[in-house]
Amino acid sequence: MSHSPELALSIELIQQASITPDDKDCQDILIRHLDKLGFECELMYFGNKNDNGKNAEVKNLWAIKHGTDKDAPVLCFAGHTDVVPTGDESAWTYPPFSATIADGKLWGRGASDMKTGVASFVVACQQFINKHPEHKGSIALLITSDEEGVAINGTVKVVETLAARGQKMDYCLVGEPSSTDKLGDVIKNGRRGSLNAKLTVTGKQGHIAYPHLAINPIHAVAPALAELTATHWDDGNDYFPATSMQISNINSGTGATNVIGGTCTVLFNFRYCTENTADSLMAKTHEIFDRHFADSDATYHIDWTLSGVPFLTEKGEFVSACVDAIKAVTGVDTQLSTSGGTSDGRFIAPIMNAQVVELGVKNATIHQVDEHIDIKEIEQLTQVYEAILDRLVV
């Protein structure tokens, strides 16, 4: 049975058990295709070769096909070959790395997020280059195997290297699964920032029947947390929803029912819009805790981690090219959105000063058991990517 080029490549990629941050042979497979198209392919490795933890060596691919006009735009397709773990493989209808075709769908880990998107990148480039061998603009691919993990030695390191070299990037299309009900019904033209906090409150451990001899850190922090959760941070704007603060974890005690714990740890996160900054959110949070702990025998400390700043690509040539291409191929009217989690666009937009849009297949089964995608959707996505190239690179 013959398959379309994008389906055949998708199958080949899904059959690689590339659980983050292990690329297996995915990027080598891509290089075999890109070499034939005249791309200059470079593998970049970052991290420690013998480290299996967060600093483990990560394989990244940068490939570029230069156009005939050095002043013409550079359009980069960005994505990842790593996937999340499968969970209990016996719970899958088909083995997660079998890339099974059934019921008009392609089943397997990475079918939606996002090996089919990567395959569509490559085939769209092939079809475009065959039609326009003397294209003016340049086409690039940035592929990492550290997107689903800690994202330390992946895209962020690649774009820092590229920026230091003076590499130009005008437009970046991230192939994350952005669609909801139909291909192209939603594209992401921005993302909120993500700021993480680890709050540690220190009191004094003691017997629960003698609270005057202890300092209960839970009681000490409760009023501050109540104010924190009730705080109105902003109203959002035309592009972004309002900033949200959510507590994800509270831990204290020894496990015994008759012991007051000596410390309490609280994890919380801000998903914030451009009406705030990481600095403004941290300052307001500390103002709340300083006030509540001013007369307390307990103390507090917050460790902050900034996962990404918000970015936005306003309506213009790039967004219009994506919207028009989707309409021409699928007939779907596209909605612009900045909702959801983070992506590697958070590194590309600020470091490369590039306009970034996320456009990919439906996200209904991402990270789930029995992840799958309609085969027709993969072929349509390739057509959409090619239509975007037609609008920007010719």
Coordinates of C-alpha atoms in Angstrom, one line a residue:
M1 CA 0.0 0.0 0.0
S2 CA 1.5 3.3 -1.1
H3 CA 1.3 6.3 1.2
S4 CA 1.5 10.1 0.6
P5 CA 5.1 11.4 1.3
E6 CA 4.0 13.2 4.5
L7 CA 2.3 10.1 5.8
A8 CA 5.2 7.8 5.0
L9 CA 7.6 10.2 6.7
S10 CA 5.2 10.5 9.7
I11 CA 5.2 6.7 10.1
E12 CA 9.0 6.6 9.9
L13 CA 9.3 9.2 12.7
I14 CA 6.6 7.8 15.0
Q15 CA 8.3 4.4 14.8
Q16 CA 11.3 6.0 16.6
A17 CA 10.7 5.7 20.4
S18 CA 12.2 9.2 20.9
I19 CA 11.0 9.8 24.5
T20 CA 12.4 13.2 25.6
P21 CA 15.2 14.1 25.4
D22 CA 16.3 11.1 23.3
D23 CA 16.0 11.8 19.5
K24 CA 16.8 8.3 18.5
D25 CA 17.3 8.6 14.7
C26 CA 14.5 11.1 13.9
Q27 CA 16.8 14.0 13.0
D28 CA 19.0 11.8 10.9
I29 CA 15.9 10.7 9.0
L30 CA 15.1 14.4 8.4
I31 CA 18.6 15.2 7.2
R32 CA 18.4 12.4 4.5
H33 CA 15.4 14.2 3.1
L34 CA 16.7 17.8 3.5
D35 CA 20.1 17.0 2.0
K36 CA 18.4 16.1 -1.3
L37 CA 16.7 19.5 -1.3
G38 CA 19.9 21.5 -1.0
F39 CA 19.6 22.4 2.7
E40 CA 22.7 23.0 4.7
C41 CA 22.2 20.7 7.8
E42 CA 24.0 21.2 11.1
L43 CA 23.5 19.1 14.2
M44 CA 24.0 21.0 17.4
Y45 CA 24.6 19.2 20.7
F46 CA 24.2 20.9 24.1
G47 CA 24.4 19.4 27.6
N48 CA 26.5 16.7 29.2
K49 CA 27.0 13.5 27.3
N50 CA 27.1 11.3 30.4
D51 CA 24.2 13.0 32.3
N52 CA 20.8 11.3 32.2
G53 CA 19.2 14.2 34.2
K54 CA 18.1 17.7 33.2
N55 CA 21.5 18.6 31.8
A56 CA 21.7 15.5 29.5
E57 CA 23.1 16.0 26.0
V58 CA 20.5 17.1 23.6
K59 CA 20.5 16.7 19.8
N60 CA 19.2 19.6 17.7
L61 CA 19.0 20.2 14.0
W62 CA 19.4 23.5 12.2
A63 CA 18.9 23.4 8.5
I64 CA 18.7 26.3 6.0
K65 CA 18.1 26.6 2.2
H66 CA 19.3 30.0 1.1
G67 CA 17.2 31.9 -1.4
T68 CA 18.5 34.0 -4.3
D69 CA 17.9 37.3 -2.5
K70 CA 19.8 37.8 0.7
D71 CA 17.5 40.6 1.7
A72 CA 14.3 38.5 1.2
P73 CA 12.6 37.1 4.3
V74 CA 13.8 34.0 6.1
L75 CA 10.9 31.7 7.1
C76 CA 11.8 29.1 9.7
F77 CA 9.7 26.0 10.6
A78 CA 10.3 25.0 14.2
G79 CA 9.3 21.8 16.0
H80 CA 10.5 18.9 18.1
T81 CA 11.1 15.2 17.6
D82 CA 10.9 14.2 21.3
V83 CA 7.6 12.9 22.7
V84 CA 6.3 12.4 26.3
P85 CA 6.4 9.0 27.8
T86 CA 3.7 6.5 26.8
G87 CA 2.4 5.5 30.2
D88 CA 1.1 1.9 30.4
E89 CA 1.6 0.5 26.9
S90 CA -0.9 -2.2 27.6
A91 CA -3.6 0.5 27.8
W92 CA -3.0 1.4 24.1
T93 CA -5.2 0.0 21.4
Y94 CA -2.2 -0.2 19.2
P95 CA 1.5 -0.2 20.4
P96 CA 2.5 3.5 20.8
F97 CA 5.5 3.3 18.4
S98 CA 3.9 1.0 15.8
A99 CA 2.5 4.0 13.8
T100 CA -0.6 1.9 13.0
I101 CA -3.1 3.1 10.3
A102 CA -6.7 2.2 11.2
D103 CA -10.1 3.8 10.7
G104 CA -8.6 6.5 8.5
K105 CA -6.3 7.6 11.3
L106 CA -2.6 7.3 12.2
W107 CA -2.1 6.1 15.8
G108 CA 1.0 6.5 17.9
R109 CA 2.9 8.6 20.3
G110 CA 3.7 11.8 18.5
A111 CA 1.0 11.5 15.9
S112 CA -0.4 14.9 17.0
D113 CA 2.4 16.3 19.1
M114 CA 4.2 16.7 16.8
K115 CA 5.9 14.3 14.4
T116 CA 3.2 14.7 11.7
G117 CA 3.8 18.5 11.8
V118 CA 7.5 17.9 11.3
A119 CA 6.8 15.6 8.4
S120 CA 4.5 18.1 6.8
F121 CA 7.3 20.8 7.2
V122 CA 9.7 18.7 5.1
V123 CA 7.2 17.6 2.4
A124 CA 5.9 21.2 2.1
C125 CA 9.5 22.4 1.5
Q126 CA 10.1 19.7 -1.0
Q127 CA 7.0 20.5 -3.0
F128 CA 7.6 24.3 -2.8
I129 CA 11.3 24.0 -3.9
N130 CA 10.4 21.7 -6.8
K131 CA 8.0 24.4 -8.0
H132 CA 10.2 27.4 -7.2
P133 CA 13.9 26.3 -7.5
E134 CA 14.9 30.0 -7.7
H135 CA 12.9 31.2 -4.7
K136 CA 14.1 34.5 -3.3
G137 CA 13.5 34.0 0.4
S138 CA 15.3 31.5 2.6
I139 CA 13.7 28.5 4.3
A140 CA 15.0 27.0 7.5
L141 CA 14.1 24.2 10.0
L142 CA 14.9 24.3 13.7
I143 CA 14.2 20.9 15.2
T144 CA 14.9 20.0 18.9
S145 CA 14.6 16.9 21.0
D146 CA 14.2 18.9 24.3
E147 CA 10.8 20.5 24.1
E148 CA 8.7 18.0 26.1
G149 CA 11.3 17.9 28.9
V150 CA 13.2 20.6 30.8
A151 CA 13.8 22.6 27.6
I152 CA 17.3 23.6 28.8
N153 CA 19.5 22.3 26.0
G154 CA 17.2 22.6 23.0
T155 CA 15.7 25.5 21.1
V156 CA 16.9 28.1 23.6
K157 CA 20.6 27.1 23.0
V158 CA 20.1 26.9 19.3
V159 CA 18.7 30.4 18.9
E160 CA 21.3 31.8 21.2
T161 CA 23.9 30.3 19.0
L162 CA 22.2 31.6 15.8
A163 CA 21.8 35.1 17.2
A164 CA 25.5 35.2 18.1
R165 CA 26.3 34.3 14.5
G166 CA 24.0 37.1 13.2
Q167 CA 21.6 34.7 11.6
K168 CA 18.5 36.5 10.4
M169 CA 15.0 35.0 11.1
D170 CA 11.9 37.1 10.0
Y171 CA 9.1 34.6 10.4
C172 CA 8.9 31.4 12.5
L173 CA 6.1 28.9 12.1
V174 CA 5.9 26.5 15.1
G175 CA 4.2 23.3 14.2
E176 CA 2.6 22.7 17.6
P177 CA -0.9 21.2 17.5
S178 CA -3.0 24.4 17.7
S179 CA -6.3 23.4 16.1
T180 CA -9.4 22.5 18.1
D181 CA -12.2 21.1 16.1
K182 CA -10.9 21.5 12.5
L183 CA -7.5 22.0 11.0
G184 CA -6.6 25.7 11.2
D185 CA -9.6 26.8 13.2
V186 CA -7.2 28.2 15.8
I187 CA -3.7 29.5 15.5
K188 CA -1.5 30.9 18.3
N189 CA -0.1 34.3 17.5
G190 CA 1.3 34.7 21.0
R191 CA 1.6 33.0 24.4
R192 CA 1.4 34.1 28.0
G193 CA 4.4 34.3 30.2
S194 CA 5.0 31.6 32.8
L195 CA 6.5 32.5 36.3
N196 CA 6.9 29.7 38.9
A197 CA 7.3 30.2 42.6
K198 CA 8.4 27.9 45.4
L199 CA 7.4 29.4 48.7
T200 CA 9.0 28.0 51.9
V201 CA 7.6 29.1 55.2
T202 CA 9.6 28.2 58.3
G203 CA 8.0 27.8 61.7
K204 CA 8.8 25.5 64.6
Q205 CA 7.8 21.8 64.9
G206 CA 5.9 20.8 68.0
H207 CA 3.2 18.7 69.6
I208 CA -0.2 19.6 68.3
A209 CA -1.6 19.6 71.9
Y210 CA 0.9 22.3 72.8
P211 CA 0.6 24.9 70.0
H212 CA 2.1 27.6 72.2
L213 CA 5.4 25.8 72.1
A214 CA 5.4 25.6 68.3
I215 CA 5.0 27.9 65.4
N216 CA 2.6 26.6 62.9
P217 CA 3.8 27.5 59.4
I218 CA 0.4 26.6 57.8
H219 CA -1.5 29.0 60.1
A220 CA 1.2 31.7 59.4
V221 CA 0.9 31.5 55.6
A222 CA -2.9 30.9 55.3
P223 CA -3.9 34.6 55.4
A224 CA -1.3 35.6 52.9
L225 CA -2.3 32.8 50.5
A226 CA -5.9 33.9 50.9
E227 CA -5.0 37.4 49.8
L228 CA -2.8 36.2 47.0
T229 CA -5.5 34.0 45.5
A230 CA -8.1 36.9 45.8
T231 CA -5.8 39.5 44.1
H232 CA -6.9 40.9 40.8
W233 CA -3.7 41.1 38.7
D234 CA -5.0 42.7 35.5
D235 CA -7.9 42.7 33.0
G236 CA -5.9 41.3 30.1
N237 CA -6.1 43.1 26.7
D238 CA -7.3 42.7 23.1
Y239 CA -4.8 39.8 22.6
F240 CA -4.4 38.2 26.0
P241 CA -6.8 36.9 28.7
A242 CA -6.2 38.3 32.2
T243 CA -3.3 37.1 34.2
S244 CA -4.0 33.9 36.3
M245 CA -2.3 32.8 39.5
Q246 CA -2.8 29.2 40.6
I247 CA -1.5 27.2 43.5
S248 CA -0.5 23.7 42.5
N249 CA 0.9 22.1 45.6
I250 CA 0.9 22.6 49.4
N251 CA 3.0 20.4 51.6
S252 CA 3.7 20.4 55.4
G253 CA 3.9 18.1 58.4
T254 CA 5.5 14.8 59.2
G255 CA 2.7 12.5 58.3
A256 CA 1.6 12.2 61.9
T257 CA -1.7 13.6 63.1
N258 CA -0.3 14.9 66.3
V259 CA 2.7 16.9 65.0
I260 CA 2.8 20.5 63.8
G261 CA 5.3 20.6 61.0
G262 CA 8.3 22.9 61.0
T263 CA 8.0 24.1 57.4
C264 CA 5.3 24.5 54.8
T265 CA 6.1 24.5 51.0
V266 CA 3.8 26.0 48.5
L267 CA 4.1 25.9 44.7
F268 CA 2.3 28.4 42.6
N269 CA 2.4 29.7 39.0
F270 CA 1.5 32.9 37.2
R271 CA 0.4 32.7 33.5
Y272 CA 0.6 36.3 32.7
C273 CA -0.1 38.7 29.9
T274 CA 1.6 41.8 28.6
E275 CA -0.2 44.0 31.2
N276 CA 2.3 42.7 33.8
T277 CA 5.9 41.7 33.9
A278 CA 7.7 39.1 35.9
D279 CA 9.2 41.9 38.0
S280 CA 5.8 43.5 38.7
L281 CA 4.3 40.1 39.7
M282 CA 7.2 39.3 42.0
A283 CA 7.1 42.8 43.6
K284 CA 3.3 42.6 44.3
T285 CA 3.7 39.0 45.8
H286 CA 6.5 40.1 48.1
E287 CA 4.5 43.1 49.2
I288 CA 1.6 40.8 50.2
F289 CA 3.9 38.4 52.1
D290 CA 6.0 41.1 53.7
R291 CA 2.9 42.7 55.2
H292 CA 1.5 39.4 56.5
F293 CA 4.7 38.2 58.0
A294 CA 5.7 41.6 59.5
D295 CA 4.5 40.6 63.0
S296 CA 4.8 36.8 62.6
D297 CA 7.2 34.5 64.4
A298 CA 7.4 32.5 61.1
T299 CA 9.5 33.5 58.1
Y300 CA 9.2 33.0 54.4
H301 CA 11.4 32.7 51.3
I302 CA 10.4 32.5 47.6
D303 CA 12.5 30.9 44.9
W304 CA 11.4 32.2 41.5
T305 CA 11.8 30.5 38.1
L306 CA 10.8 32.4 34.9
S307 CA 9.9 29.7 32.3
G308 CA 9.0 32.2 29.6
V309 CA 8.0 35.8 28.8
P310 CA 4.9 36.6 26.9
F311 CA 5.2 37.2 23.2
L312 CA 2.8 38.5 20.5
T313 CA 2.8 38.6 16.7
E314 CA 0.3 41.3 15.8
K315 CA -1.9 41.1 12.7
G316 CA 0.3 41.8 9.7
E317 CA 1.9 40.0 6.7
F318 CA 2.8 36.8 8.5
V319 CA -0.5 36.3 10.3
S320 CA -2.4 37.2 7.1
A321 CA -0.4 34.7 5.1
C322 CA -1.3 31.9 7.6
V323 CA -5.0 32.9 7.8
D324 CA -5.3 33.2 4.0
A325 CA -3.5 29.8 3.4
I326 CA -5.8 28.0 5.8
K327 CA -8.8 29.5 4.2
A328 CA -7.6 28.6 0.7
V329 CA -6.8 25.0 1.6
T330 CA -9.5 24.1 4.1
G331 CA -12.2 26.8 3.8
V332 CA -11.9 27.4 7.6
D333 CA -12.1 30.9 9.1
T334 CA -9.2 31.1 11.6
Q335 CA -9.4 32.4 15.2
L336 CA -6.3 34.0 16.7
S337 CA -5.5 32.9 20.2
T338 CA -2.9 33.3 22.9
S339 CA -4.3 30.8 25.4
G340 CA -2.8 27.5 26.5
G341 CA 0.6 26.6 27.8
T342 CA 4.0 27.6 26.6
S343 CA 6.0 26.5 23.6
D344 CA 9.5 27.0 22.2
G345 CA 8.1 30.2 20.6
R346 CA 8.9 31.8 24.0
F347 CA 12.6 31.5 23.1
I348 CA 12.5 32.3 19.4
A349 CA 10.4 35.5 19.5
P350 CA 12.6 37.5 21.9
I351 CA 16.0 36.1 21.0
M352 CA 15.6 36.1 17.2
N353 CA 13.3 39.1 17.1
A354 CA 11.1 37.0 14.9
Q355 CA 7.4 37.0 14.3
V356 CA 6.1 33.7 15.6
V357 CA 2.9 31.8 14.8
E358 CA 1.9 28.3 16.0
L359 CA -0.1 26.3 13.5
G360 CA -0.6 22.6 13.5
V361 CA -3.1 19.7 13.7
K362 CA -5.9 19.1 16.2
N363 CA -4.7 18.8 19.8
A364 CA -7.6 16.6 21.1
T365 CA -5.4 13.6 21.9
I366 CA -2.0 15.0 22.7
H367 CA -0.2 13.4 25.6
Q368 CA -3.0 10.8 25.9
V369 CA -3.2 7.1 25.6
D370 CA -4.2 6.3 22.0
E371 CA -2.9 9.5 20.6
H372 CA -4.0 9.7 16.9
I373 CA -4.7 12.0 14.0
D374 CA -6.8 11.9 10.9
I375 CA -4.6 11.1 7.9
K376 CA -6.4 13.7 5.7
E377 CA -5.4 16.3 8.3
I378 CA -1.7 15.5 7.8
E379 CA -2.0 16.0 4.0
Q380 CA -4.0 19.2 4.4
L381 CA -1.4 20.6 6.8
T382 CA 1.3 20.0 4.2
Q383 CA -0.8 22.0 1.7
V384 CA -1.3 24.8 4.2
Y385 CA 2.5 25.0 4.9
E386 CA 3.2 25.1 1.2
A387 CA 0.6 27.8 0.6
I388 CA 2.3 29.9 3.4
L389 CA 5.7 29.5 1.6
D390 CA 4.0 30.6 -1.6
R391 CA 2.9 33.8 0.0
L392 CA 6.1 34.7 1.8
V393 CA 9.2 33.2 0.2
V394 CA 8.7 33.4 -3.6

